[in-house]
Amino acid sequence: MKYLFLFGLLLLGASCINDSGNYDYISENEILPVTISGLPERYSIGRSELLHFAPEVKMGKESERYTYSWFITEATTTGMYPSRRHLADTKDLNYEVLLDAGSWLLSFEVADRERDIYKRHEIKLSITASPINVGWYVLKDINDKTDFDYINKEGQMYADALKLTDNEQLDGKAVSMAYQSGYYYQLFPNADGTSTLLGGQKVFHILSTKDIRVIDANNMVLFKTFDDLFYSTPEKCEPQNITFVSPYLFLMNAGKIYSINGASKHYGIFGAFTVGDYDFFDRVALAKGSSLLTFDKKTNSFCTVLVGGTYADPMADKPAESIVKGPASVTNMPYSLVEMESGGWTSSGVSVFALMQHVSTGEYYLAQLFYAGSTAYPITDFNLVPSESLLLNADFIAAPTTGSFVYFAKDNKVYSYVGASGETEKERLMLELAPNEKVASIKHFYVSNTYESYNYLAVLTNVDSKWKLRIYTPKGVGEIEPGVVAEYEGEGNGRYVMYRN
């Protein structure tokens, strides 16, 4: 009781202390007048390459008090703290990368050692064991064998990258490929005969008309073939498309849809396909959510498929008060789908362009849709394409990442088409290449954010069993800046272009 009484007196005394509120606040820049700029947020490099950074550092008057340091730690560890490796005590970094392939955190630090305070810039560093890294990828085939050619950021080309890295080429003609920047799990064998499941793997998915390969993007080691990809192997091996929007992976094979939710632990194996009497169109639109927009060719219906879901859900009818042009329902429409391509992404959804044909009249319409990952009515515009339009005889269409129009190609020419009814000049010739060239792919690559930006229009053509890739800078609606940004060529029939940044 005596001690409780004394403790109570102590609390009473403490409660009587007044807080006058007279504080002097000092800004961060006054305490440590240092700013760091000129460094990226993330960076990729191959093993044994030279890592060079020259940051810009602005300091206060007492610059002699500050020291520099560079160090690196593992991005992820299992059951232990990441180890810190010291690289340099200089402002500029010149380091030959001898670390294991994988994800790392590279830090540049400016410190006031007297007061033990510092400012730090952290870079998410990806190290690969092969020269296959950031740059351009051209998926191609020669004599019914699929491989890809890789062009790095300096313009150096590595032909037949699979063959170059001791991988077997895929049988069949090239279809598509995707780079998955993480969220992939793979079982790795241990010396004692057990296996360890590791997540966060970076992989390439490569599709041909006869096979699929999953390849470790860090060291080009084979992870899986078509026969390893499914809990129950499909009766038909007819790969059509693969789409990855972090953390979701969707695969189309023989008109069926398979998916993996990368946010949950998995084995890199696809479960059951979307059941039902469906025959899905080979293009889908994936929003930044857990579902995709697809089209069932048997019923002429747009519908959604949830990642891991076994059924397709119908889209809602057009609201009665809507003034949007387009059919009242996108289920059992009197329109077949000719072409569909995804366009620009936003935080709320993805734009989609679809060329459709009325099953009775034969008239063509260009539909613009917006898919937000729900079953809401998706069509935002729906316009008749004039019968004399060159779009009706296009080899294919392509969607821009920004803008409400489509690109299309016919033989050696590239056009743009604006579907809006108020536009008088709907078609515009953008490029005319050599008469013996045939355009195989058009793709717009656009990113604008705090740590990087680029704007490329890639045009892939084939001529005399060789592919040619030209990179342009697009501007406005269906225009390009004069001149070619870069131009590359290689052996084989080019089918698909990918840019990894």
Coordinates of C-alpha atoms in Angstrom, one line a residue:
M1 CA 0.0 0.0 0.0
K2 CA 2.9 2.4 0.8
Y3 CA 4.4 1.9 -2.6
L4 CA 1.1 2.4 -4.3
F5 CA 0.6 5.6 -2.4
L6 CA 4.0 6.9 -3.5
F7 CA 3.4 5.9 -7.1
G8 CA 0.1 7.8 -7.0
L9 CA 1.9 11.0 -5.8
L10 CA 4.4 10.6 -8.6
L11 CA 1.6 10.5 -11.2
L12 CA -0.1 13.5 -9.6
G13 CA 3.1 15.5 -9.9
A14 CA 3.6 14.5 -13.5
S15 CA 0.1 15.5 -14.4
C16 CA 0.7 19.0 -13.1
I17 CA 3.5 19.8 -15.6
N18 CA 2.2 22.3 -18.1
D19 CA 3.0 22.0 -21.9
S20 CA 3.5 25.6 -23.1
G21 CA 3.6 24.5 -26.7
N22 CA 6.6 26.6 -27.5
Y23 CA 8.6 24.4 -29.9
D24 CA 11.0 25.3 -32.6
Y25 CA 10.6 23.0 -35.6
I26 CA 13.5 22.5 -37.9
S27 CA 13.0 21.3 -41.5
E28 CA 14.6 18.2 -42.9
N29 CA 16.8 20.3 -45.3
E30 CA 18.1 22.4 -42.4
I31 CA 19.2 19.3 -40.5
L32 CA 20.8 17.6 -43.5
P33 CA 21.0 20.0 -46.5
V34 CA 21.5 17.2 -49.1
T35 CA 19.6 16.3 -52.3
I36 CA 20.2 13.3 -54.5
S37 CA 19.0 13.1 -58.1
G38 CA 19.9 11.4 -61.4
L39 CA 19.3 7.8 -60.2
P40 CA 16.6 5.5 -61.4
E41 CA 14.0 3.7 -59.2
R42 CA 14.7 0.3 -60.8
Y43 CA 17.4 -1.0 -63.1
S44 CA 18.2 -4.3 -64.9
I45 CA 21.7 -5.6 -65.7
G46 CA 23.4 -8.8 -66.8
R47 CA 25.9 -10.7 -64.6
S48 CA 29.5 -9.7 -65.3
E49 CA 28.4 -6.4 -66.8
L50 CA 29.7 -3.0 -65.5
L51 CA 27.2 -1.2 -63.3
H52 CA 27.8 2.6 -63.6
F53 CA 25.9 5.4 -61.8
A54 CA 26.9 9.0 -61.5
P55 CA 24.3 10.6 -59.1
E56 CA 23.9 14.4 -58.8
V57 CA 24.4 15.5 -55.1
K58 CA 23.8 19.0 -53.8
M59 CA 25.1 19.8 -50.4
G60 CA 25.2 22.6 -47.9
K61 CA 28.3 24.6 -46.9
E62 CA 29.9 22.0 -44.7
S63 CA 30.3 19.4 -47.5
E64 CA 33.5 18.1 -46.0
R65 CA 31.5 16.5 -43.2
Y66 CA 29.7 14.1 -45.6
T67 CA 30.7 10.7 -46.8
Y68 CA 29.4 8.5 -49.6
S69 CA 28.7 4.8 -49.7
W70 CA 27.2 2.2 -52.0
F71 CA 25.9 -1.1 -50.7
I72 CA 23.5 -3.9 -51.8
T73 CA 21.2 -6.4 -50.1
E74 CA 19.0 -9.2 -51.2
A75 CA 15.5 -8.1 -52.0
T76 CA 14.0 -11.2 -50.4
T77 CA 15.4 -13.8 -48.0
T78 CA 14.0 -16.9 -46.4
G79 CA 14.3 -17.3 -42.6
M80 CA 17.2 -14.8 -42.2
Y81 CA 18.0 -11.1 -42.4
P82 CA 19.4 -9.9 -45.7
S83 CA 23.1 -9.5 -45.8
R84 CA 24.7 -6.1 -46.6
R85 CA 27.5 -6.0 -49.1
H86 CA 29.7 -2.9 -49.3
L87 CA 30.5 -1.8 -52.9
A88 CA 32.2 1.6 -52.8
D89 CA 32.9 4.8 -50.8
T90 CA 32.8 7.1 -53.8
K91 CA 30.1 9.3 -55.3
D92 CA 30.2 7.5 -58.6
L93 CA 29.8 3.7 -58.8
N94 CA 31.7 1.5 -61.2
Y95 CA 31.1 -2.1 -60.2
E96 CA 31.5 -5.3 -62.2
V97 CA 28.4 -7.3 -61.2
L98 CA 29.5 -10.7 -59.8
L99 CA 26.4 -11.4 -57.7
D100 CA 23.9 -14.2 -58.3
A101 CA 21.1 -13.5 -60.7
G102 CA 17.9 -12.3 -58.9
S103 CA 16.3 -9.3 -57.3
W104 CA 18.5 -7.0 -55.2
L105 CA 18.2 -3.6 -53.5
L106 CA 21.1 -1.2 -54.4
S107 CA 21.5 1.8 -52.0
F108 CA 23.4 5.1 -52.4
E109 CA 23.9 6.9 -49.1
V110 CA 25.2 10.4 -48.2
A111 CA 25.9 10.6 -44.5
D112 CA 26.9 13.1 -41.8
R113 CA 29.0 10.7 -39.7
E114 CA 29.4 13.2 -36.8
R115 CA 25.7 13.3 -36.2
D116 CA 25.0 9.8 -37.6
I117 CA 22.3 11.0 -40.0
Y118 CA 22.0 10.2 -43.7
K119 CA 20.0 10.5 -46.9
R120 CA 19.6 7.4 -49.1
H121 CA 18.3 6.5 -52.6
E122 CA 17.3 2.9 -53.1
I123 CA 17.3 1.2 -56.5
K124 CA 15.4 -2.1 -57.2
L125 CA 18.1 -3.9 -59.1
S126 CA 17.4 -7.0 -61.3
I127 CA 20.5 -9.1 -62.2
T128 CA 20.3 -11.7 -64.9
A129 CA 22.8 -14.5 -65.6
S130 CA 22.4 -14.3 -69.4
P131 CA 22.8 -11.3 -71.8
I132 CA 19.0 -11.5 -72.4
N133 CA 17.7 -8.5 -70.4
V134 CA 15.9 -5.2 -71.2
G135 CA 15.3 -4.3 -74.8
W136 CA 13.4 -5.5 -77.9
Y137 CA 12.3 -9.1 -78.5
V138 CA 11.1 -10.4 -81.9
L139 CA 9.4 -13.8 -81.8
K140 CA 9.9 -15.6 -85.1
D141 CA 9.9 -19.0 -86.8
I142 CA 12.1 -20.7 -89.4
N143 CA 11.1 -24.0 -91.0
D144 CA 8.4 -24.6 -88.4
K145 CA 10.7 -23.9 -85.5
T146 CA 10.1 -21.0 -83.1
D147 CA 12.8 -18.9 -81.4
F148 CA 13.3 -15.2 -80.6
D149 CA 15.9 -12.6 -81.4
Y150 CA 16.9 -10.1 -78.7
I151 CA 18.2 -6.6 -79.1
N152 CA 19.7 -4.9 -76.0
K153 CA 19.5 -1.2 -75.1
E154 CA 22.8 -0.6 -77.0
G155 CA 21.4 -2.0 -80.2
Q156 CA 23.4 -5.3 -80.1
M157 CA 21.4 -8.3 -81.3
Y158 CA 21.5 -11.8 -80.1
A159 CA 20.0 -14.1 -82.7
D160 CA 18.1 -17.3 -81.9
A161 CA 18.2 -16.6 -78.1
L162 CA 16.8 -20.0 -77.2
K163 CA 19.4 -21.9 -79.3
L164 CA 22.1 -19.5 -78.0
T165 CA 21.3 -20.4 -74.4
D166 CA 21.2 -24.2 -75.1
N167 CA 17.4 -24.4 -75.1
E168 CA 15.4 -26.4 -77.6
Q169 CA 13.5 -24.3 -80.1
L170 CA 9.7 -24.8 -80.1
D171 CA 8.0 -26.9 -82.8
G172 CA 5.5 -24.9 -84.8
K173 CA 5.0 -21.3 -85.9
A174 CA 5.5 -18.5 -83.5
V175 CA 2.4 -17.2 -81.7
S176 CA 3.2 -14.8 -78.9
M177 CA 5.3 -14.3 -75.8
A178 CA 5.1 -12.5 -72.5
Y179 CA 7.5 -11.4 -69.8
Q180 CA 6.3 -12.0 -66.2
S181 CA 8.1 -9.7 -63.9
G182 CA 7.4 -11.6 -60.7
Y183 CA 4.6 -13.6 -58.9
Y184 CA 5.7 -16.9 -60.4
Y185 CA 6.4 -20.0 -58.2
Q186 CA 8.7 -22.8 -59.3
L187 CA 9.9 -26.0 -57.5
F188 CA 13.6 -26.3 -57.3
P189 CA 15.2 -29.7 -56.6
N190 CA 17.6 -30.0 -53.6
A191 CA 20.6 -32.3 -53.3
D192 CA 18.8 -34.5 -50.7
G193 CA 16.0 -35.3 -53.2
T194 CA 13.5 -32.9 -51.8
S195 CA 12.3 -29.7 -53.5
T196 CA 11.9 -26.1 -52.4
L197 CA 9.1 -23.9 -53.8
L198 CA 10.4 -20.4 -54.5
G199 CA 8.1 -17.4 -55.4
G200 CA 8.9 -14.1 -57.0
Q201 CA 10.5 -15.7 -60.1
K202 CA 10.8 -13.7 -63.4
V203 CA 9.9 -15.8 -66.4
F204 CA 9.3 -15.7 -70.2
H205 CA 6.2 -17.4 -71.5
I206 CA 6.7 -18.4 -75.2
L207 CA 3.9 -19.8 -77.3
S208 CA 4.1 -21.5 -80.7
T209 CA 1.3 -23.3 -82.6
K210 CA 2.5 -26.6 -81.1
D211 CA 4.1 -25.9 -77.7
I212 CA 4.6 -23.6 -74.8
R213 CA 7.8 -22.9 -72.8
V214 CA 8.3 -21.2 -69.5
I215 CA 11.9 -20.0 -69.2
D216 CA 13.7 -18.4 -66.2
A217 CA 14.3 -14.8 -67.3
N218 CA 17.4 -14.6 -65.1
N219 CA 19.4 -17.4 -66.5
M220 CA 17.3 -18.8 -69.4
V221 CA 16.9 -22.2 -67.7
L222 CA 13.8 -24.2 -68.8
F223 CA 11.1 -24.4 -66.2
K224 CA 8.1 -26.0 -68.0
T225 CA 6.8 -27.2 -71.3
F226 CA 3.2 -27.6 -72.4
D227 CA 2.9 -31.0 -70.8
D228 CA 4.1 -29.6 -67.4
L229 CA 1.7 -26.6 -67.3
F230 CA -1.6 -28.2 -66.4
Y231 CA -2.9 -30.3 -63.6
S232 CA -5.0 -32.0 -66.3
T233 CA -3.3 -31.8 -69.7
P234 CA -5.8 -30.5 -72.4
E235 CA -6.7 -32.8 -75.2
K236 CA -5.6 -30.2 -77.8
C237 CA -2.3 -28.3 -77.8
E238 CA -3.4 -25.1 -79.6
P239 CA -1.8 -22.1 -77.8
Q240 CA -3.5 -18.9 -78.8
N241 CA -2.6 -16.1 -76.4
I242 CA -1.0 -15.3 -73.0
T243 CA -1.6 -12.2 -70.9
F244 CA 0.0 -11.1 -67.7
V245 CA -1.0 -8.0 -65.7
S246 CA 0.5 -8.2 -62.3
P247 CA -0.3 -10.5 -60.5
Y248 CA -2.6 -12.3 -62.8
L249 CA -1.8 -14.7 -65.6
F250 CA -4.3 -15.8 -68.3
L251 CA -3.6 -18.4 -71.0
M252 CA -5.8 -19.2 -74.0
N253 CA -5.5 -22.7 -75.5
A254 CA -7.9 -24.2 -78.0
G255 CA -10.7 -21.7 -77.2
K256 CA -10.5 -22.3 -73.5
I257 CA -9.2 -19.9 -70.8
Y258 CA -6.9 -20.9 -67.9
S259 CA -5.6 -18.6 -65.1
I260 CA -3.2 -18.3 -62.2
N261 CA -3.5 -15.9 -59.3
G262 CA 0.1 -14.9 -58.7
A263 CA -0.8 -13.2 -55.4
S264 CA -1.4 -16.6 -53.8
K265 CA 1.1 -19.4 -53.5
H266 CA 0.9 -21.8 -56.5
Y267 CA 3.1 -24.2 -58.5
G268 CA 3.1 -22.4 -61.8
I269 CA 0.5 -24.9 -63.0
F270 CA -2.9 -24.0 -64.5
G271 CA -6.1 -25.5 -63.0
A272 CA -9.4 -26.2 -64.6
F273 CA -10.4 -24.2 -67.7
T274 CA -13.5 -22.1 -68.0
V275 CA -16.2 -24.8 -68.4
G276 CA -19.2 -24.6 -70.6
D277 CA -19.9 -24.8 -74.3
Y278 CA -17.6 -21.8 -75.1
D279 CA -15.4 -21.1 -78.0
F280 CA -13.6 -17.9 -76.9
F281 CA -12.1 -15.4 -79.4
D282 CA -8.3 -15.5 -79.2
R283 CA -7.9 -11.9 -77.9
V284 CA -8.9 -10.8 -74.4
A285 CA -8.8 -7.5 -72.4
L286 CA -7.4 -7.7 -68.9
A287 CA -8.1 -4.8 -66.5
K288 CA -6.0 -4.1 -63.5
G289 CA -8.1 -6.5 -61.5
S290 CA -8.8 -10.2 -61.2
S291 CA -11.0 -10.7 -64.3
L292 CA -10.9 -10.3 -68.1
L293 CA -13.2 -9.4 -70.9
T294 CA -13.6 -12.0 -73.6
F295 CA -16.0 -12.9 -76.4
D296 CA -17.7 -16.2 -77.0
K297 CA -17.9 -16.9 -80.7
K298 CA -20.7 -19.5 -80.3
T299 CA -23.2 -17.1 -78.9
N300 CA -21.7 -13.8 -80.1
S301 CA -21.6 -12.6 -76.5
F302 CA -19.1 -10.5 -74.5
C303 CA -18.6 -11.9 -71.0
T304 CA -16.1 -11.8 -68.1
V305 CA -14.0 -14.5 -66.6
L306 CA -12.7 -14.3 -63.0
V307 CA -9.1 -15.5 -62.3
G308 CA -9.4 -19.0 -61.0
G309 CA -13.1 -19.0 -62.0
T310 CA -14.6 -21.9 -63.8
Y311 CA -17.6 -20.1 -65.4
A312 CA -18.0 -17.0 -67.6
D313 CA -20.4 -14.3 -66.4
P314 CA -22.6 -12.4 -68.9
M315 CA -22.3 -8.6 -69.2
A316 CA -25.2 -6.3 -68.2
D317 CA -27.6 -4.9 -70.7
K318 CA -27.4 -1.2 -71.7
P319 CA -29.2 1.0 -69.1
A320 CA -32.5 2.3 -70.3
E321 CA -31.4 5.9 -69.8
S322 CA -28.1 5.5 -71.7
I323 CA -27.5 7.5 -74.8
V324 CA -24.5 5.4 -75.9
K325 CA -24.8 4.1 -79.4
G326 CA -24.7 0.3 -79.6
P327 CA -26.9 -2.8 -79.2
A328 CA -29.2 -3.0 -76.2
S329 CA -27.5 -6.2 -75.1
V330 CA -24.0 -7.6 -75.6
T331 CA -25.3 -11.1 -75.1
N332 CA -26.5 -13.1 -78.1
M333 CA -25.8 -10.2 -80.4
P334 CA -26.5 -10.2 -84.1
Y335 CA -22.8 -9.2 -84.6
S336 CA -19.8 -11.5 -84.9
L337 CA -16.3 -10.4 -83.8
V338 CA -13.7 -9.9 -86.5
E339 CA -10.9 -8.3 -84.5
M340 CA -10.4 -7.1 -80.9
E341 CA -7.4 -5.4 -79.3
S342 CA -6.7 -3.7 -76.0
G343 CA -5.8 -0.1 -75.9
G344 CA -4.8 2.3 -73.1
W345 CA -4.8 1.4 -69.4
T346 CA -5.9 3.6 -66.5
S347 CA -6.2 2.9 -62.8
S348 CA -9.9 2.2 -63.4
G349 CA -9.8 0.0 -66.5
V350 CA -8.7 -0.6 -70.0
S351 CA -10.0 0.6 -73.4
V352 CA -10.8 -2.0 -76.1
F353 CA -11.5 -1.7 -79.8
A354 CA -13.5 -4.3 -81.6
L355 CA -14.3 -4.6 -85.3
M356 CA -17.7 -6.3 -85.7
Q357 CA -19.9 -7.5 -88.5
H358 CA -23.7 -7.8 -88.6
V359 CA -24.6 -11.4 -89.3
S360 CA -27.5 -10.5 -91.5
T361 CA -26.7 -7.3 -93.3
G362 CA -22.9 -7.9 -93.5
E363 CA -22.2 -4.3 -92.4
Y364 CA -19.2 -3.6 -90.3
Y365 CA -19.0 -1.6 -87.1
L366 CA -16.1 -0.3 -85.0
A367 CA -17.0 -0.6 -81.3
Q368 CA -15.1 1.1 -78.5
L369 CA -15.4 -0.5 -75.1
F370 CA -14.2 0.3 -71.6
Y371 CA -13.7 -2.6 -69.3
A372 CA -13.3 -1.9 -65.5
G373 CA -13.2 -5.5 -64.3
S374 CA -17.0 -5.7 -63.7
T375 CA -20.1 -6.9 -65.6
A376 CA -21.2 -3.4 -66.4
Y377 CA -22.3 -2.7 -70.0
P378 CA -19.0 -2.2 -71.7
I379 CA -19.7 -0.4 -75.0
T380 CA -18.9 3.4 -75.1
D381 CA -19.2 4.0 -78.8
F382 CA -20.4 2.1 -81.8
N383 CA -20.1 3.4 -85.4
L384 CA -20.8 2.1 -88.9
V385 CA -17.7 1.6 -91.0
P386 CA -18.3 2.9 -94.6
S387 CA -18.4 0.1 -97.2
E388 CA -15.5 1.7 -99.1
S389 CA -13.2 1.8 -96.1
L390 CA -9.8 0.1 -96.4
L391 CA -10.3 -1.1 -92.8
L392 CA -12.7 -3.8 -94.0
N393 CA -9.8 -5.5 -95.9
A394 CA -7.2 -5.0 -93.2
D395 CA -4.8 -7.8 -92.4
F396 CA -5.2 -6.9 -88.7
I397 CA -5.9 -3.9 -86.4
A398 CA -3.8 -2.6 -83.5
A399 CA -4.8 -0.3 -80.7
P400 CA -2.8 2.7 -79.4
T401 CA -2.0 3.0 -75.7
T402 CA -3.3 6.6 -75.9
G403 CA -6.1 7.8 -78.2
S404 CA -9.5 6.9 -79.6
F405 CA -8.5 5.4 -82.9
V406 CA -7.0 2.2 -84.3
Y407 CA -4.0 1.3 -86.5
F408 CA -4.4 -1.2 -89.3
A409 CA -2.2 -2.7 -91.9
K410 CA -2.7 -4.0 -95.4
D411 CA 0.3 -5.6 -97.2
N412 CA 3.1 -3.0 -97.0
K413 CA 1.0 0.0 -95.7
V414 CA 0.1 1.2 -92.3
Y415 CA -3.0 3.3 -91.7
S416 CA -5.0 4.9 -88.9
Y417 CA -8.8 4.9 -88.6
V418 CA -10.9 7.2 -86.5
G419 CA -14.4 5.7 -85.9
A420 CA -16.1 8.7 -84.3
S421 CA -19.0 9.9 -86.4
G422 CA -18.0 13.5 -86.3
E423 CA -14.6 12.9 -88.0
T424 CA -14.6 13.7 -91.7
E425 CA -11.1 12.2 -92.4
K426 CA -11.5 8.8 -91.0
E427 CA -8.5 7.1 -92.7
R428 CA -5.0 8.3 -92.9
L429 CA -2.0 6.6 -94.6
M430 CA 0.9 6.7 -92.1
L431 CA 3.6 4.5 -93.7
E432 CA 4.2 2.9 -97.0
L433 CA 7.1 0.5 -97.0
A434 CA 8.8 -1.4 -99.8
P435 CA 6.4 -3.2 -102.2
N436 CA 7.7 -6.7 -101.3
E437 CA 7.4 -6.1 -97.5
K438 CA 4.3 -7.3 -95.5
V439 CA 3.4 -5.8 -92.2
A440 CA 3.2 -8.5 -89.5
S441 CA 2.7 -6.5 -86.3
I442 CA 2.0 -3.0 -85.1
K443 CA 2.4 -2.2 -81.4
H444 CA 2.4 1.0 -79.3
F445 CA 4.6 1.0 -76.3
Y446 CA 3.9 4.0 -74.0
V447 CA 4.9 4.7 -70.4
S448 CA 5.0 8.0 -68.5
N449 CA 5.7 8.1 -64.8
T450 CA 8.1 9.4 -62.3
Y451 CA 11.1 7.1 -63.0
E452 CA 10.9 6.4 -66.7
S453 CA 9.0 7.4 -69.9
Y454 CA 9.0 6.3 -73.5
N455 CA 6.7 6.4 -76.5
Y456 CA 7.4 4.0 -79.3
L457 CA 5.4 2.7 -82.3
A458 CA 7.0 -0.7 -83.4
V459 CA 6.3 -1.9 -86.9
L460 CA 7.4 -5.4 -87.7
T461 CA 7.5 -6.6 -91.4
N462 CA 8.6 -9.7 -93.3
V463 CA 10.4 -9.8 -96.6
D464 CA 12.2 -12.7 -98.3
S465 CA 12.2 -14.9 -95.1
K466 CA 13.7 -12.0 -93.1
W467 CA 12.0 -9.8 -90.5
K468 CA 12.5 -6.0 -90.2
L469 CA 11.7 -4.0 -87.1
R470 CA 11.3 -0.2 -87.3
I471 CA 10.7 2.0 -84.2
Y472 CA 8.9 5.3 -84.7
T473 CA 7.7 8.1 -82.4
P474 CA 3.9 8.5 -82.7
K475 CA 2.2 11.8 -82.2
G476 CA -1.4 13.0 -82.3
V477 CA -4.1 10.9 -84.0
G478 CA -2.5 8.6 -86.5
E479 CA 0.7 10.5 -87.1
I480 CA 4.4 9.8 -86.5
E481 CA 7.5 12.0 -86.2
P482 CA 9.6 12.1 -89.3
G483 CA 12.5 9.6 -89.4
V484 CA 13.1 6.2 -87.8
V485 CA 14.2 6.0 -84.2
A486 CA 15.9 2.6 -84.7
E487 CA 15.8 -0.2 -87.3
Y488 CA 16.8 -3.8 -86.9
E489 CA 16.6 -7.0 -89.1
G490 CA 17.1 -10.7 -88.7
E491 CA 16.5 -14.1 -90.1
G492 CA 13.0 -15.8 -90.1
N493 CA 9.4 -14.8 -90.2
G494 CA 8.6 -12.2 -87.5
R495 CA 5.3 -12.8 -85.7
Y496 CA 5.3 -10.8 -82.4
V497 CA 7.2 -7.8 -80.9
M498 CA 7.8 -7.3 -77.1
Y499 CA 9.5 -4.5 -75.3
R500 CA 11.0 -5.2 -71.9
N501 CA 12.0 -2.1 -69.9

